[in-house]
Amino acid sequence: MKKRKAFALLTAAAMMGTVFTGCGRPGNSNNGNTGNNGDGTEPVKIIIGHTDSSQRSTHKWSVWLGEWLEEQKPGHFVVEVHSDGSLGDSPDMVAGVKLGTLTMEFDLASVVATVAGDDASCVDLPYLYPTYEDWVEGTFENGGLELFNEAIEDAGYYCLGMYYNGMRQVISRGKNYHNAADLKGQKIRIAQNELNVEMWKNMGGNPSPMAWGEVISSLSTGAIDALDHSLGVFNDFNLHEIAPHVTLTNHASSPFPVICSLDWLNSLSEEDQALVKEGVRLMCEQQREEERANEMKYIERFKAEGATVEELSAEEVAAFTEAVQPVYDLWRTKVGDETIDAWLATVPKH
């Protein structure tokens, strides 16, 4: 596995040779101080890149980090936040973190896993955490964050915290889905990765990987029946207007890890490391609370505007959880029993 990781890193680095030329241009700067700290040293510059909208909570709280660091140590940090993929696509930015062309990046764990290896994708295992509360406890109290860091360490990355991207749900043109029979023959648009494909096959659907740019037109024309994503995405793109059936499946937690390079983190003084870690912890905690509250508003909006929103029963969740066990068996062959068992041990016991 380490050989595969090394090869992936070398390949990403080669591809990145020209992508980030000049990417240090001014962006959404949170601190106008670009001089020195008064003692002859330059401020610590932190460039954060992401593909989310500048209107989303993830961007808002990333900007907040710069404000908080300025309060803690005036003039010592300069934070820039670049939204909407302005520094490149997700794989470009993950590679850029390792190359040092940007400092932090957040996106789906599956993007990091393309470089770090299959161990990093375990956080997205289906029904690992069947509720938001389970995800929070499993990740931040029971060791999930530490396991994710173990998975990406060999690739040279460190996860400072995790944003809440939203539990993954399903929005459909024609009906709600409560079991495999409902999903039979249904084309579900998914992000292209093996874990997603296998999950939806076992849940009974017809997984259809598709570039995001094709999704809205495909839903509108019926080329696909449904979409697997978060409530925030359904809301931001008004998808309930063309696909008025929302099923709260909670089939994956799908967080946004906030990553930096180990080399960069270790280059900081102990004091600066502690400040950055604490700042990102607070940043992510507040974002998670806001995004979760937003989800409740999205559900009320969908209902008010005529969409049918249905939640799975405990029995239906149990049936889907049983159906996706072959995915766990497959991942055991990839990452080993010890790794899978360690992740399962983080699941809250109720």
Short mmCIF file of C-alpha atoms in Angstrom, two decimals:
data_model
loop_
_atom_site.label_atom_id
_atom_site.label_comp_id
_atom_site.label_asym_id
_atom_site.label_seq_id
_atom_site.Cartn_x
_atom_site.Cartn_y
_atom_site.Cartn_z
CA MET A 1 0.00 0.00 0.00
CA LYS A 2 2.84 2.39 0.82
CA LYS A 3 4.26 1.85 -2.68
CA ARG A 4 0.90 2.80 -4.16
CA LYS A 5 0.76 5.90 -1.95
CA ALA A 6 4.25 6.94 -2.96
CA PHE A 7 3.45 6.48 -6.64
CA ALA A 8 0.23 8.49 -6.28
CA LEU A 9 2.10 11.32 -4.58
CA LEU A 10 4.78 11.41 -7.28
CA THR A 11 2.14 11.41 -9.98
CA ALA A 12 0.22 14.24 -8.31
CA ALA A 13 3.40 16.26 -7.90
CA ALA A 14 4.27 15.87 -11.57
CA MET A 15 0.80 16.97 -12.61
CA MET A 16 1.04 19.99 -10.35
CA GLY A 17 4.20 21.37 -11.96
CA THR A 18 2.44 24.26 -13.64
CA VAL A 19 -1.02 24.35 -12.09
CA PHE A 20 -0.15 26.56 -9.14
CA THR A 21 2.22 29.05 -10.76
CA GLY A 22 1.44 32.38 -9.11
CA CYS A 23 -1.34 30.97 -6.89
CA GLY A 24 -0.15 33.06 -3.98
CA ARG A 25 -2.02 36.05 -5.38
CA PRO A 26 -4.15 38.02 -2.92
CA GLY A 27 -7.52 36.44 -2.24
CA ASN A 28 -10.06 36.93 0.52
CA SER A 29 -7.49 38.22 2.97
CA ASN A 30 -8.52 38.42 6.59
CA ASN A 31 -5.55 40.48 7.67
CA GLY A 32 -4.21 43.42 5.75
CA ASN A 33 -0.86 43.22 7.52
CA THR A 34 1.60 41.77 5.02
CA GLY A 35 4.71 43.35 6.53
CA ASN A 36 6.82 41.99 9.34
CA ASN A 37 5.97 41.39 12.98
CA GLY A 38 8.04 44.24 14.32
CA ASP A 39 10.89 41.91 15.21
CA GLY A 40 12.17 41.42 11.69
CA THR A 41 10.29 38.17 11.09
CA GLU A 42 7.65 37.72 8.40
CA PRO A 43 4.08 36.83 9.41
CA VAL A 44 3.00 33.20 9.06
CA LYS A 45 0.97 33.10 5.85
CA ILE A 46 -1.90 30.61 5.72
CA ILE A 47 -3.58 30.08 2.33
CA ILE A 48 -6.81 28.05 2.50
CA GLY A 49 -8.36 26.68 -0.70
CA HIS A 50 -11.71 24.99 -1.26
CA THR A 51 -14.40 24.38 -3.88
CA ASP A 52 -17.41 25.45 -1.78
CA SER A 53 -19.32 28.65 -2.43
CA SER A 54 -18.17 31.82 -0.69
CA GLN A 55 -21.69 31.93 0.82
CA ARG A 56 -21.45 28.60 2.62
CA SER A 57 -20.69 28.13 6.32
CA THR A 58 -17.40 26.42 5.50
CA HIS A 59 -16.08 29.60 3.88
CA LYS A 60 -17.48 31.87 6.57
CA TRP A 61 -15.74 30.00 9.37
CA SER A 62 -12.49 29.70 7.42
CA VAL A 63 -12.45 33.49 7.23
CA TRP A 64 -13.18 33.58 10.96
CA LEU A 65 -9.96 31.64 11.61
CA GLY A 66 -7.89 34.57 10.40
CA GLU A 67 -9.81 36.95 12.65
CA TRP A 68 -9.34 34.68 15.66
CA LEU A 69 -5.60 34.22 15.07
CA GLU A 70 -5.22 38.01 14.77
CA GLU A 71 -6.89 38.43 18.16
CA GLN A 72 -4.63 35.84 19.77
CA LYS A 73 -1.35 37.07 18.28
CA PRO A 74 -1.76 40.40 16.47
CA GLY A 75 0.20 40.76 13.25
CA HIS A 76 1.69 37.28 13.45
CA PHE A 77 -0.59 35.44 10.98
CA VAL A 78 -1.97 36.40 7.56
CA VAL A 79 -4.85 34.19 6.41
CA GLU A 80 -6.25 34.09 2.86
CA VAL A 81 -9.32 32.03 1.94
CA HIS A 82 -9.95 31.15 -1.73
CA SER A 83 -13.41 29.75 -2.52
CA ASP A 84 -15.21 28.30 -5.55
CA GLY A 85 -12.23 26.27 -6.76
CA SER A 86 -10.28 29.41 -7.66
CA LEU A 87 -7.02 27.63 -6.81
CA GLY A 88 -7.89 24.54 -8.86
CA ASP A 89 -9.97 21.38 -8.66
CA SER A 90 -10.01 19.30 -5.50
CA PRO A 91 -7.17 16.90 -6.49
CA ASP A 92 -5.04 19.89 -7.52
CA MET A 93 -5.47 21.48 -4.11
CA VAL A 94 -4.73 18.27 -2.20
CA ALA A 95 -1.50 17.99 -4.17
CA GLY A 96 -0.84 21.70 -3.63
CA VAL A 97 -0.95 21.27 0.15
CA LYS A 98 1.86 18.73 -0.06
CA LEU A 99 3.83 20.89 -2.51
CA GLY A 100 3.46 23.96 -0.31
CA THR A 101 1.58 26.11 -2.81
CA LEU A 102 -1.29 26.39 -0.35
CA THR A 103 -1.43 25.68 3.36
CA MET A 104 -4.81 24.10 4.05
CA GLU A 105 -7.56 22.53 2.00
CA PHE A 106 -10.90 20.94 2.79
CA ASP A 107 -12.95 18.59 0.66
CA LEU A 108 -14.39 15.09 0.75
CA ALA A 109 -12.30 12.39 2.40
CA SER A 110 -12.52 10.44 -0.85
CA VAL A 111 -10.40 13.13 -2.54
CA VAL A 112 -7.68 12.73 0.10
CA ALA A 113 -7.95 8.94 -0.21
CA THR A 114 -6.94 9.08 -3.89
CA VAL A 115 -3.52 10.17 -2.65
CA ALA A 116 -3.33 8.68 0.84
CA GLY A 117 -4.85 5.28 0.08
CA ASP A 118 -7.95 3.23 0.91
CA ASP A 119 -7.46 3.54 4.69
CA ALA A 120 -8.48 7.21 4.44
CA SER A 121 -11.81 6.31 2.85
CA CYS A 122 -12.97 4.30 5.88
CA VAL A 123 -14.54 7.44 7.32
CA ASP A 124 -17.09 7.19 4.48
CA LEU A 125 -18.10 3.56 5.07
CA PRO A 126 -21.88 3.21 4.68
CA TYR A 127 -23.93 3.47 7.86
CA LEU A 128 -20.79 3.62 10.00
CA TYR A 129 -22.39 6.56 11.79
CA PRO A 130 -26.15 6.48 11.05
CA THR A 131 -26.90 9.85 12.65
CA TYR A 132 -25.20 13.25 12.92
CA GLU A 133 -24.85 12.76 16.67
CA ASP A 134 -23.18 9.37 16.13
CA TRP A 135 -20.72 10.95 13.70
CA VAL A 136 -19.78 13.72 16.13
CA GLU A 137 -19.26 11.31 19.02
CA GLY A 138 -17.47 8.69 16.96
CA THR A 139 -15.15 11.20 15.31
CA PHE A 140 -14.31 13.64 18.09
CA GLU A 141 -14.79 11.58 21.25
CA ASN A 142 -14.19 7.96 20.27
CA GLY A 143 -11.07 8.29 18.11
CA GLY A 144 -12.27 8.61 14.51
CA LEU A 145 -10.21 11.75 13.89
CA GLU A 146 -7.09 10.02 15.21
CA LEU A 147 -7.70 7.03 12.94
CA PHE A 148 -8.08 9.31 9.94
CA ASN A 149 -4.77 10.96 10.80
CA GLU A 150 -3.08 7.59 11.02
CA ALA A 151 -4.42 6.83 7.55
CA ILE A 152 -2.97 9.98 5.94
CA GLU A 153 0.28 10.30 7.90
CA ASP A 154 2.43 8.23 5.53
CA ALA A 155 1.32 10.46 2.66
CA GLY A 156 2.59 13.52 4.54
CA TYR A 157 -0.74 15.04 5.58
CA TYR A 158 -2.34 16.04 8.88
CA CYS A 159 -6.05 16.57 9.54
CA LEU A 160 -6.50 19.56 11.84
CA GLY A 161 -10.25 19.10 12.15
CA MET A 162 -13.39 18.23 10.22
CA TYR A 163 -16.15 20.42 8.86
CA TYR A 164 -19.68 19.09 8.61
CA ASN A 165 -20.59 18.72 4.96
CA GLY A 166 -23.91 17.09 5.80
CA MET A 167 -25.08 13.50 6.17
CA ARG A 168 -25.65 12.10 2.71
CA GLN A 169 -29.26 11.83 1.61
CA VAL A 170 -31.16 11.11 -1.61
CA ILE A 171 -33.29 13.45 -3.72
CA SER A 172 -35.41 11.95 -6.50
CA ARG A 173 -37.64 12.94 -9.39
CA GLY A 174 -40.26 10.25 -8.90
CA LYS A 175 -40.48 8.75 -5.42
CA ASN A 176 -38.99 8.25 -1.98
CA TYR A 177 -36.82 5.22 -1.24
CA HIS A 178 -37.32 3.03 1.82
CA ASN A 179 -35.84 -0.29 0.72
CA ALA A 180 -34.00 -2.12 -2.03
CA ALA A 181 -37.26 -2.76 -3.89
CA ASP A 182 -37.89 0.99 -4.12
CA LEU A 183 -34.37 1.51 -5.49
CA LYS A 184 -34.45 -1.28 -8.06
CA GLY A 185 -33.62 0.09 -11.51
CA GLN A 186 -33.22 3.64 -10.23
CA LYS A 187 -30.24 5.55 -11.64
CA ILE A 188 -28.56 7.30 -8.71
CA ARG A 189 -25.93 9.90 -9.55
CA ILE A 190 -22.88 9.41 -7.34
CA ALA A 191 -19.36 10.76 -7.08
CA GLN A 192 -16.97 8.42 -8.88
CA ASN A 193 -15.23 6.13 -6.42
CA GLU A 194 -15.34 2.41 -5.73
CA LEU A 195 -16.81 2.74 -2.25
CA ASN A 196 -19.84 4.68 -3.53
CA VAL A 197 -20.39 2.30 -6.42
CA GLU A 198 -20.34 -0.79 -4.20
CA MET A 199 -22.52 0.83 -1.54
CA TRP A 200 -25.32 1.70 -3.97
CA LYS A 201 -25.18 -1.65 -5.73
CA ASN A 202 -25.72 -3.37 -2.40
CA MET A 203 -28.49 -0.97 -1.41
CA GLY A 204 -30.33 -1.96 -4.59
CA GLY A 205 -29.85 1.06 -6.84
CA ASN A 206 -28.12 1.59 -10.16
CA PRO A 207 -25.13 3.84 -9.32
CA SER A 208 -24.34 6.28 -12.11
CA PRO A 209 -21.06 8.22 -11.72
CA MET A 210 -21.38 11.61 -13.37
CA ALA A 211 -19.52 14.92 -13.43
CA TRP A 212 -21.25 17.59 -11.37
CA GLY A 213 -21.72 19.86 -14.36
CA GLU A 214 -24.12 17.34 -15.91
CA VAL A 215 -26.27 16.69 -12.85
CA ILE A 216 -28.94 19.39 -13.07
CA SER A 217 -29.68 18.83 -16.76
CA SER A 218 -29.69 15.06 -16.25
CA LEU A 219 -32.17 15.32 -13.39
CA SER A 220 -34.33 17.68 -15.42
CA THR A 221 -34.49 15.38 -18.43
CA GLY A 222 -34.76 12.12 -16.48
CA ALA A 223 -31.39 10.80 -17.63
CA ILE A 224 -30.90 10.05 -13.93
CA ASP A 225 -33.60 9.40 -11.35
CA ALA A 226 -31.94 10.62 -8.21
CA LEU A 227 -28.91 12.24 -6.62
CA ASP A 228 -26.82 11.19 -3.61
CA HIS A 229 -25.62 14.32 -1.76
CA SER A 230 -26.14 16.58 1.26
CA LEU A 231 -29.20 18.68 2.08
CA GLY A 232 -27.07 21.80 1.71
CA VAL A 233 -26.37 20.98 -1.93
CA PHE A 234 -30.05 20.20 -2.56
CA ASN A 235 -30.90 23.60 -1.10
CA ASP A 236 -28.17 25.65 -2.77
CA PHE A 237 -29.12 24.41 -6.23
CA ASN A 238 -32.91 24.35 -5.61
CA LEU A 239 -32.94 20.71 -6.66
CA HIS A 240 -36.25 20.05 -4.87
CA GLU A 241 -37.92 22.04 -7.64
CA ILE A 242 -37.04 19.38 -10.23
CA ALA A 243 -36.70 16.39 -7.91
CA PRO A 244 -39.38 16.87 -5.23
CA HIS A 245 -38.78 13.68 -3.22
CA VAL A 246 -36.20 13.83 -0.42
CA THR A 247 -35.39 10.68 1.55
CA LEU A 248 -33.37 11.11 4.74
CA THR A 249 -31.28 7.96 4.44
CA ASN A 250 -28.19 9.15 6.38
CA HIS A 251 -26.26 6.47 4.51
CA ALA A 252 -22.84 8.11 4.98
CA SER A 253 -21.40 10.93 7.10
CA SER A 254 -19.09 12.26 4.34
CA PRO A 255 -17.27 15.04 6.27
CA PHE A 256 -14.84 17.66 4.99
CA PRO A 257 -11.42 17.01 6.56
CA VAL A 258 -9.35 20.20 6.93
CA ILE A 259 -5.85 19.10 5.98
CA CYS A 260 -2.37 20.60 5.96
CA SER A 261 1.04 19.06 5.33
CA LEU A 262 3.02 17.56 8.19
CA ASP A 263 6.09 19.41 6.95
CA TRP A 264 4.34 22.75 7.24
CA LEU A 265 2.86 21.98 10.65
CA ASN A 266 6.21 20.81 12.00
CA SER A 267 7.88 23.96 10.68
CA LEU A 268 5.87 26.08 13.15
CA SER A 269 6.96 26.84 16.68
CA GLU A 270 5.21 24.91 19.46
CA GLU A 271 3.24 28.04 20.34
CA ASP A 272 2.10 28.59 16.74
CA GLN A 273 1.21 24.92 16.30
CA ALA A 274 -0.95 25.07 19.41
CA LEU A 275 -2.68 28.25 18.22
CA VAL A 276 -3.40 26.87 14.75
CA LYS A 277 -4.74 23.57 16.12
CA GLU A 278 -6.96 25.31 18.66
CA GLY A 279 -8.18 27.82 16.09
CA VAL A 280 -9.14 25.12 13.59
CA ARG A 281 -10.81 23.07 16.34
CA LEU A 282 -13.00 26.03 17.29
CA MET A 283 -13.58 26.91 13.63
CA CYS A 284 -14.84 23.42 12.79
CA GLU A 285 -16.92 23.10 15.94
CA GLN A 286 -18.82 26.32 15.22
CA GLN A 287 -19.25 25.45 11.54
CA ARG A 288 -20.68 22.05 12.42
CA GLU A 289 -23.25 23.60 14.73
CA GLU A 290 -24.29 26.19 12.14
CA GLU A 291 -24.48 23.75 9.24
CA ARG A 292 -26.54 21.29 11.27
CA ALA A 293 -28.99 24.06 12.21
CA ASN A 294 -29.12 25.07 8.53
CA GLU A 295 -30.11 21.52 7.57
CA MET A 296 -33.22 21.73 9.74
CA LYS A 297 -34.16 24.95 7.91
CA TYR A 298 -33.58 23.29 4.53
CA ILE A 299 -35.99 20.49 5.43
CA GLU A 300 -38.67 22.98 6.43
CA ARG A 301 -38.11 24.90 3.19
CA PHE A 302 -38.45 21.75 1.07
CA LYS A 303 -41.71 20.85 2.79
CA ALA A 304 -43.09 24.38 2.55
CA GLU A 305 -42.36 24.45 -1.19
CA GLY A 306 -44.15 21.19 -1.93
CA ALA A 307 -41.43 18.53 -1.66
CA THR A 308 -42.09 15.22 0.07
CA VAL A 309 -39.53 14.63 2.82
CA GLU A 310 -39.50 11.18 4.41
CA GLU A 311 -37.22 9.66 7.03
CA LEU A 312 -36.24 6.00 7.24
CA SER A 313 -37.56 4.01 10.16
CA ALA A 314 -35.16 2.21 12.51
CA GLU A 315 -36.10 -1.08 10.85
CA GLU A 316 -35.39 0.32 7.37
CA VAL A 317 -32.00 1.63 8.51
CA ALA A 318 -31.20 -1.78 9.96
CA ALA A 319 -32.12 -3.47 6.66
CA PHE A 320 -29.86 -1.15 4.65
CA THR A 321 -27.08 -1.57 7.21
CA GLU A 322 -27.27 -5.32 6.76
CA ALA A 323 -27.38 -4.94 2.96
CA VAL A 324 -24.10 -3.00 2.82
CA GLN A 325 -22.08 -5.51 4.86
CA PRO A 326 -20.42 -6.82 1.65
CA VAL A 327 -18.85 -3.37 1.32
CA TYR A 328 -17.18 -3.87 4.71
CA ASP A 329 -16.01 -7.32 3.61
CA LEU A 330 -14.48 -5.80 0.47
CA TRP A 331 -12.77 -3.04 2.44
CA ARG A 332 -11.34 -5.59 4.86
CA THR A 333 -9.47 -7.11 1.93
CA LYS A 334 -8.08 -3.66 1.11
CA VAL A 335 -7.14 -2.26 4.52
CA GLY A 336 -7.15 -5.28 6.84
CA ASP A 337 -9.28 -6.49 9.74
CA GLU A 338 -7.43 -4.40 12.31
CA THR A 339 -8.24 -1.13 10.55
CA ILE A 340 -11.94 -1.94 10.00
CA ASP A 341 -12.33 -3.16 13.57
CA ALA A 342 -10.70 0.02 14.87
CA TRP A 343 -13.22 2.15 12.96
CA LEU A 344 -16.13 0.01 14.16
CA ALA A 345 -14.90 0.52 17.73
CA THR A 346 -15.52 4.27 17.36
CA VAL A 347 -19.24 3.73 16.74
CA PRO A 348 -21.22 4.95 19.77
CA LYS A 349 -22.88 2.23 21.80
CA HIS A 350 -26.53 2.99 22.54
#
